[in-house]
PDB file of C-alpha atoms in Angstrom:
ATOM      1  CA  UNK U  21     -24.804  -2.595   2.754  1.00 58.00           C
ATOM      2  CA  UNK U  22     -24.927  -1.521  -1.182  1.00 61.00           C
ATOM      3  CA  UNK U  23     -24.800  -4.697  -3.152  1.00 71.00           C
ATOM      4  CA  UNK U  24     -22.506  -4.700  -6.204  1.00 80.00           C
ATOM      5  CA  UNK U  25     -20.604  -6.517  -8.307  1.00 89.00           C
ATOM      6  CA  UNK U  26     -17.729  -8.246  -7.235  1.00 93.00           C
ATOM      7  CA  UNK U  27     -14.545  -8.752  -9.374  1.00 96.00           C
ATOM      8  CA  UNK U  28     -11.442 -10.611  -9.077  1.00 97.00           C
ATOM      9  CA  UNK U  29      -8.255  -8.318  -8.648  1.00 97.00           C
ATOM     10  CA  UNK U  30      -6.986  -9.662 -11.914  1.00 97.00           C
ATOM     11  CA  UNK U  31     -10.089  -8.463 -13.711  1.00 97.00           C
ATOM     12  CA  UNK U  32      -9.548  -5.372 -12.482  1.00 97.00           C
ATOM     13  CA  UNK U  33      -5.637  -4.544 -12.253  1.00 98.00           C
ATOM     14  CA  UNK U  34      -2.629  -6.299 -12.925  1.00 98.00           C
ATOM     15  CA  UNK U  35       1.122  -7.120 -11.757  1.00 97.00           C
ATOM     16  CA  UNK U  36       3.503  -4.614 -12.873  1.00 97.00           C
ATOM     17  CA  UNK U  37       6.211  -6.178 -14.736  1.00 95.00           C
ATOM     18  CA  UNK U  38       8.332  -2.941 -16.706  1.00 96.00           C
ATOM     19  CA  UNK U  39      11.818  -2.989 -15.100  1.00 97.00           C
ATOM     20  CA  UNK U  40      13.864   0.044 -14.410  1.00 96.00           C
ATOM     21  CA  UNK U  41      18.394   0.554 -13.775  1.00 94.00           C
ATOM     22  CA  UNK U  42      18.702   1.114 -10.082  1.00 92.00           C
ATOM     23  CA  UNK U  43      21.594   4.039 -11.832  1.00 93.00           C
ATOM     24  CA  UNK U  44      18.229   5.616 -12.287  1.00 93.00           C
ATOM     25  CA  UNK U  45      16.910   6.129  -8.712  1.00 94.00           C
ATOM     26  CA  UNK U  46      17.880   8.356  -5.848  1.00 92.00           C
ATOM     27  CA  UNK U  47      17.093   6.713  -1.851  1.00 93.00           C
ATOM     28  CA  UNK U  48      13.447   8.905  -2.164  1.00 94.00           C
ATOM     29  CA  UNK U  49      12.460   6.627  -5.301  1.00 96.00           C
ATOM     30  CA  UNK U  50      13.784   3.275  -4.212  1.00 96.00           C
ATOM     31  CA  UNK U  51      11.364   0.365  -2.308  1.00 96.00           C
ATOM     32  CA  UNK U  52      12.362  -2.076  -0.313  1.00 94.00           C
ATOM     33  CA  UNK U  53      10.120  -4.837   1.549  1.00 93.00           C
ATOM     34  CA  UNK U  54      12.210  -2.481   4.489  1.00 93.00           C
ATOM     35  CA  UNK U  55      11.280   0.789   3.865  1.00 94.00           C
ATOM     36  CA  UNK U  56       7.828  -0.088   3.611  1.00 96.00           C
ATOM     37  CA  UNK U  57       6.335   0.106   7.255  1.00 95.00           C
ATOM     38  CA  UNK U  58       4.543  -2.326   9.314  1.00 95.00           C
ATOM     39  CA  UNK U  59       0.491  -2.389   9.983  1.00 95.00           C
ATOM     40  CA  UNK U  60      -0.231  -0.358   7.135  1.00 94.00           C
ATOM     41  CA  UNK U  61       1.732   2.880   7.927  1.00 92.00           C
ATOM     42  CA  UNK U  62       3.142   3.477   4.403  1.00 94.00           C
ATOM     43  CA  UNK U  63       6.802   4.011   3.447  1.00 95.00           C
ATOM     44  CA  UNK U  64      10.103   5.773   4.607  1.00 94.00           C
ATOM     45  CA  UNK U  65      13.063   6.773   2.898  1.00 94.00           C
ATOM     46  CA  UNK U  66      15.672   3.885   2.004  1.00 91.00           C
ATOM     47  CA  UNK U  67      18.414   3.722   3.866  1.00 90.00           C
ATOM     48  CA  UNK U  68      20.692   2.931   0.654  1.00 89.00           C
ATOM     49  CA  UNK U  69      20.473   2.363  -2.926  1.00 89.00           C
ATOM     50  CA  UNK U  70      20.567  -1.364  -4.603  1.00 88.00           C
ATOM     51  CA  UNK U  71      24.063  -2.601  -6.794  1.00 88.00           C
ATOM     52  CA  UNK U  72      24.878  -0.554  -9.838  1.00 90.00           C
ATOM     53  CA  UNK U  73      22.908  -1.649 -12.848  1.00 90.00           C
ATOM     54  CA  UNK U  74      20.527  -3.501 -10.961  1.00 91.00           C
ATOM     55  CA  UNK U  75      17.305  -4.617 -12.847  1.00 94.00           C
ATOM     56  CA  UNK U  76      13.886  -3.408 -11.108  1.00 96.00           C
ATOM     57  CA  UNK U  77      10.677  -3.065 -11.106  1.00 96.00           C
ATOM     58  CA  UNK U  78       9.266  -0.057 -12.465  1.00 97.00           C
ATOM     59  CA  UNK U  79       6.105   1.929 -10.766  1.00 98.00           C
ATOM     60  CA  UNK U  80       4.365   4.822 -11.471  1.00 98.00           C
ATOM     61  CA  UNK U  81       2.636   7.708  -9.273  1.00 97.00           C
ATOM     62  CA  UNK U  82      -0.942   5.655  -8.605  1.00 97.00           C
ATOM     63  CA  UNK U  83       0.403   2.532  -8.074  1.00 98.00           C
ATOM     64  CA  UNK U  84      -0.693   0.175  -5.456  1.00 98.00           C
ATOM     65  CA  UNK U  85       3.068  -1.200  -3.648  1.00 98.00           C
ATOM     66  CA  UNK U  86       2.263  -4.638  -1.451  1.00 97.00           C
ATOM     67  CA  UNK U  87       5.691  -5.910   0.632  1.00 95.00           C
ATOM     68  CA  UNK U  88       5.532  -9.784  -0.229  1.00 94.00           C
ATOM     69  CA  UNK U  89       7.325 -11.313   2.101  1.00 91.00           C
ATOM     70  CA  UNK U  90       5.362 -12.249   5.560  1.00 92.00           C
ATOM     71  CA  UNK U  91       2.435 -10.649   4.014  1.00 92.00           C
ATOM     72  CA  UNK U  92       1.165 -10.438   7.827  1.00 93.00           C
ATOM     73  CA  UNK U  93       3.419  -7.582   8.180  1.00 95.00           C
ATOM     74  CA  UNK U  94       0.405  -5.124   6.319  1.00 96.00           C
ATOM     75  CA  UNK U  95       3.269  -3.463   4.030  1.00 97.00           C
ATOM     76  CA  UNK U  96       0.927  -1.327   1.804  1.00 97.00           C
ATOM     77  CA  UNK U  97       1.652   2.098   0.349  1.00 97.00           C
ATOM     78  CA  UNK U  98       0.152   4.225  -2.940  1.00 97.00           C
ATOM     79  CA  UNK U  99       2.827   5.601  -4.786  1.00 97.00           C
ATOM     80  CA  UNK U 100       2.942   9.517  -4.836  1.00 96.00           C
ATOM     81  CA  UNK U 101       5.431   9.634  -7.210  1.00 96.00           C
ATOM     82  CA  UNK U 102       7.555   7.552  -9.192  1.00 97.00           C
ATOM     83  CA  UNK U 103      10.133   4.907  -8.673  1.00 97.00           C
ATOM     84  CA  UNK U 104      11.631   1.575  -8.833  1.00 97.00           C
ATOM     85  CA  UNK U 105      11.207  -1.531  -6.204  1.00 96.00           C
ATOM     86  CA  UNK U 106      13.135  -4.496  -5.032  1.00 93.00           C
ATOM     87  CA  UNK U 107      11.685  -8.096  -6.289  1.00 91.00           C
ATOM     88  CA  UNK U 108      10.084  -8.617  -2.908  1.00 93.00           C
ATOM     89  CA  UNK U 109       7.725  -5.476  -3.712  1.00 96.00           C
ATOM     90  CA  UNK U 110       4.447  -5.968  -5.685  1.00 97.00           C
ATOM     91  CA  UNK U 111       3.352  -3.371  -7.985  1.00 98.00           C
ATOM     92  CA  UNK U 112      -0.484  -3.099  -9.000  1.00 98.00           C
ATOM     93  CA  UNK U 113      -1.828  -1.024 -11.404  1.00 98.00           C
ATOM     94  CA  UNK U 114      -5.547  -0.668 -12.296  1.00 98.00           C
ATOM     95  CA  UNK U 115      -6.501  -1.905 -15.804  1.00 97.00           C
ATOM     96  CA  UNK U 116      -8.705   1.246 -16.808  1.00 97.00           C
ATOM     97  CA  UNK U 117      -8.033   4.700 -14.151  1.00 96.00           C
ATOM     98  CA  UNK U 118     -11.114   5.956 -15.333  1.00 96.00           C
ATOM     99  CA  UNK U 119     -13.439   2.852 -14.315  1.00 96.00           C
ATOM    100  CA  UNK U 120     -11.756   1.487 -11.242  1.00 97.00           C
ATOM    101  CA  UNK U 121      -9.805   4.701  -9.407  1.00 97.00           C
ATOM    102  CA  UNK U 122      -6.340   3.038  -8.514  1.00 97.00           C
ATOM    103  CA  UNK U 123      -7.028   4.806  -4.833  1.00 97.00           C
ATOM    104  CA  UNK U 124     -10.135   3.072  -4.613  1.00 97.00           C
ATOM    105  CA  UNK U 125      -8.750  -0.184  -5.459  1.00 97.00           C
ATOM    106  CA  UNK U 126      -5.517   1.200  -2.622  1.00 97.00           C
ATOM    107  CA  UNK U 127      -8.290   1.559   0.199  1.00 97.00           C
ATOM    108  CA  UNK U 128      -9.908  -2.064  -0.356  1.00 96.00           C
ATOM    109  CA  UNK U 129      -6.567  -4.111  -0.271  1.00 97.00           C
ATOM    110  CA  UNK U 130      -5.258  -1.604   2.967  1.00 96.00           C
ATOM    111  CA  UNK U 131      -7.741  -3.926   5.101  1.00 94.00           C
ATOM    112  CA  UNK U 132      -6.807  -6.698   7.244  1.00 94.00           C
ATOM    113  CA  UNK U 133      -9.015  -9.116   5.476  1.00 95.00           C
ATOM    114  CA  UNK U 134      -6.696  -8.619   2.060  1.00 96.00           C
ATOM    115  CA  UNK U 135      -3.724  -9.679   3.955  1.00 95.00           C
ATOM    116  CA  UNK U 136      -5.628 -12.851   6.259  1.00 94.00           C
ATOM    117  CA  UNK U 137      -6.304 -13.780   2.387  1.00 95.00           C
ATOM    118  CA  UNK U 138      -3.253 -13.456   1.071  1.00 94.00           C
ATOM    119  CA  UNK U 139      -1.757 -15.878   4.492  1.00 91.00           C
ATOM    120  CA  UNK U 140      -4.162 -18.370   3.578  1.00 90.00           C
ATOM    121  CA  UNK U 141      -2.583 -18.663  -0.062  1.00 88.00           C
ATOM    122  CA  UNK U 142       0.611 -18.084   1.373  1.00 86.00           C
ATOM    123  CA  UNK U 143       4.178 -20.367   0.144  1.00 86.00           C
ATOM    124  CA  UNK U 144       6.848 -20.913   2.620  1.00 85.00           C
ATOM    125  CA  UNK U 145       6.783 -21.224   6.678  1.00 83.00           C
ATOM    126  CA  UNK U 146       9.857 -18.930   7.479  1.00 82.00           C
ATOM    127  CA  UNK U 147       9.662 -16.255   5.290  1.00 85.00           C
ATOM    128  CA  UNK U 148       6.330 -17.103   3.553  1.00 89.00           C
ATOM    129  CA  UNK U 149       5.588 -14.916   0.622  1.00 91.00           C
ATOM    130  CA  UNK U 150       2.218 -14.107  -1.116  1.00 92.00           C
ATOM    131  CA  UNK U 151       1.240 -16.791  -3.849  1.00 92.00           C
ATOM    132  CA  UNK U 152       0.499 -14.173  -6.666  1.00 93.00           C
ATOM    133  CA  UNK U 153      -1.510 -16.007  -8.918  1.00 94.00           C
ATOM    134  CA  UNK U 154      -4.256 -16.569  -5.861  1.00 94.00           C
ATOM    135  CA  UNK U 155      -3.734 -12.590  -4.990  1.00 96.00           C
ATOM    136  CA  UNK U 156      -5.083 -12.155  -8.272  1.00 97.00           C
ATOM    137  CA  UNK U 157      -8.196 -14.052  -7.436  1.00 96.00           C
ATOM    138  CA  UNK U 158      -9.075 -11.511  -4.859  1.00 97.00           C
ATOM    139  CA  UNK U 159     -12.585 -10.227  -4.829  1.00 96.00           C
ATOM    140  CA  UNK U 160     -13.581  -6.888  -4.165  1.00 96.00           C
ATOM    141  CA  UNK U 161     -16.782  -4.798  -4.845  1.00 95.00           C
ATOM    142  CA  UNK U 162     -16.673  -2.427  -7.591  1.00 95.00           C
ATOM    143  CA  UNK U 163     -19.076   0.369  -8.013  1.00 94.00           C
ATOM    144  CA  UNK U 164     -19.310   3.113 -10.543  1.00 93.00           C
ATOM    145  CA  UNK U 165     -16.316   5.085 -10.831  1.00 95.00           C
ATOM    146  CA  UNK U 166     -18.684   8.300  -9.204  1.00 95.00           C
ATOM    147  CA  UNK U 167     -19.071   5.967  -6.243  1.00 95.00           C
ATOM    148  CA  UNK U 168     -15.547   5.212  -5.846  1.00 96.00           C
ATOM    149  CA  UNK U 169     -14.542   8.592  -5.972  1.00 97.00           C
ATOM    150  CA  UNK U 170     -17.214   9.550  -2.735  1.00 97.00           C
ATOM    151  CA  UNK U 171     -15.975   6.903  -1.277  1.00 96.00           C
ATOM    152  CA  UNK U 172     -12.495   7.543  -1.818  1.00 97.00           C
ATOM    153  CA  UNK U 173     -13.153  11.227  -0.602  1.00 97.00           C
ATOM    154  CA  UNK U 174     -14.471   9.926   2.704  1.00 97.00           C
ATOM    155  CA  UNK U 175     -11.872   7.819   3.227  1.00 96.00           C
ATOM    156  CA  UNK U 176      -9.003  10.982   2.991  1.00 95.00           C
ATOM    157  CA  UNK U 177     -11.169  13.384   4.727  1.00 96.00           C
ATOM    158  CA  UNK U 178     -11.757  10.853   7.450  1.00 96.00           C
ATOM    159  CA  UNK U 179      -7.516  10.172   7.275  1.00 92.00           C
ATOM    160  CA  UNK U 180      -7.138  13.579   7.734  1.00 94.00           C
ATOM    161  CA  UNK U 181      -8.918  13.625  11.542  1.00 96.00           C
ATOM    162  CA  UNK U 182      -6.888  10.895  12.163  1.00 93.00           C
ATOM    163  CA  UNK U 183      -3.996  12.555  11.471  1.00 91.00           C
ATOM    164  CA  UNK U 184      -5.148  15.700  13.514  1.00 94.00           C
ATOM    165  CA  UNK U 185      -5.912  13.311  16.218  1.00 95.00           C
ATOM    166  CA  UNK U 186      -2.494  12.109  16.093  1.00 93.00           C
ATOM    167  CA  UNK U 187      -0.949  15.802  16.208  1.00 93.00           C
ATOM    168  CA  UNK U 188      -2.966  17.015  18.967  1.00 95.00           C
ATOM    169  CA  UNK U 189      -2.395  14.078  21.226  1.00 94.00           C
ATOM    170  CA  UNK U 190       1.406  13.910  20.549  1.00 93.00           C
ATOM    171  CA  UNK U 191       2.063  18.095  21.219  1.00 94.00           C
ATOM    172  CA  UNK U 192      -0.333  17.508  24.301  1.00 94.00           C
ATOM    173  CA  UNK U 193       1.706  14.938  25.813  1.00 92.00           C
ATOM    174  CA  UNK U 194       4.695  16.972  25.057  1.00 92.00           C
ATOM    175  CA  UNK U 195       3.420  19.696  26.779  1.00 93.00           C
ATOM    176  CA  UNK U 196       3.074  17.451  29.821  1.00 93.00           C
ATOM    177  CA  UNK U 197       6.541  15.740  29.515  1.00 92.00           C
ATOM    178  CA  UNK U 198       7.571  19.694  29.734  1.00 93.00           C
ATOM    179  CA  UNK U 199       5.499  20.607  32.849  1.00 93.00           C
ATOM    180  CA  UNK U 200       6.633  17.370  34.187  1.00 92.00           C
ATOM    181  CA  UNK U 201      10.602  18.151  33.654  1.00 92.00           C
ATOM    182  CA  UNK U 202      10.402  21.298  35.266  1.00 89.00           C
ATOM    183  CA  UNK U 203      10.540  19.322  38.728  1.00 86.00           C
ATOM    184  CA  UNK U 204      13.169  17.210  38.148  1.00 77.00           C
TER     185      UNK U 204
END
């Protein structure tokens, strides 16, 4: 294992704060804690749109989206375009794009041992909710930006088997369900 220097999340990025009039958003640019899916699967469309004239919070294509409530849920997605998000939604942004890659900074909180973290810091037993000053405290290896990016690269090409993976198996058992429905 490469050893390099590890930095607190808040060195690194910070909490999104801009807000944004829910007037301004269709379903395809609104977040929920709901429309962001379970075990790290990413996001689906919104179902419907906040109140008229609601206050949000503003994010930007690149930004790192973290559901906050029952952080064990793994609600993670990078934003690939932009948008506005409920309260319950965390919006990161890296500090400097062109020394820590925000997709780089994506891939080391989409691990399990983020979210264990952010239980242990956790406030509230029902519907306990990440403590975001602690979040902040995070640690996570940074290496030169050249680094991140090969890593980063890896990481998508590596997605993109998995996703082929997926495909294959799914048609396949399709296929069968056919074969199988021909003799009922």
């Amino acid at each position: 294992v490469m050893e390099m220097k590890r930095y607190k999340l808040g060195e690194i990025a910070y909490f999104v704060e801009e807000k944004i009039s829910s007037d301004e958003l269709t379903l395809n640019e609104y977040i929920t804690t709901d429309c962001l899916l379970q075990n790290k699967k990413g996001r689906t469309i919104a179902t419907n749109l906040p109140p008229k004239s609601c206050s949000l919070t503003k994010f930007k294509k690149g930004d790192v989206l973290i559901g906050n409530i029952r952080p064990y849920l793994k609600k993670i997605w990078f934003a690939d375009k932009d948008g506005g998000c409920s309260k319950d939604v965390l919006v990161l942004r890296s500090a400097d794009a062109n020394k820590y890659l925000p997709k780089y900074i994506f891939y080391m909180l989409r691990r399990d041992a983020f979210f264990d973290y952010v239980m242990e810091g956790k406030k509230g037993i029902k519907m306990p909710r990440g403590n975001k000053e602690d979040i902040m405290k995070y640690k996570i290896p940074i290496p030169n930006i050249d680094e991140q990016k090969r890593i980063v690269a890896q990481i998508e090409a590596l997605e993109l088997e998995i996703t082929k993976a997926r495909t294959l198996i799914e048609s396949a058992a399709s296929e069968k369900q056919t074969i199988l429905d021909k003799y009922l």
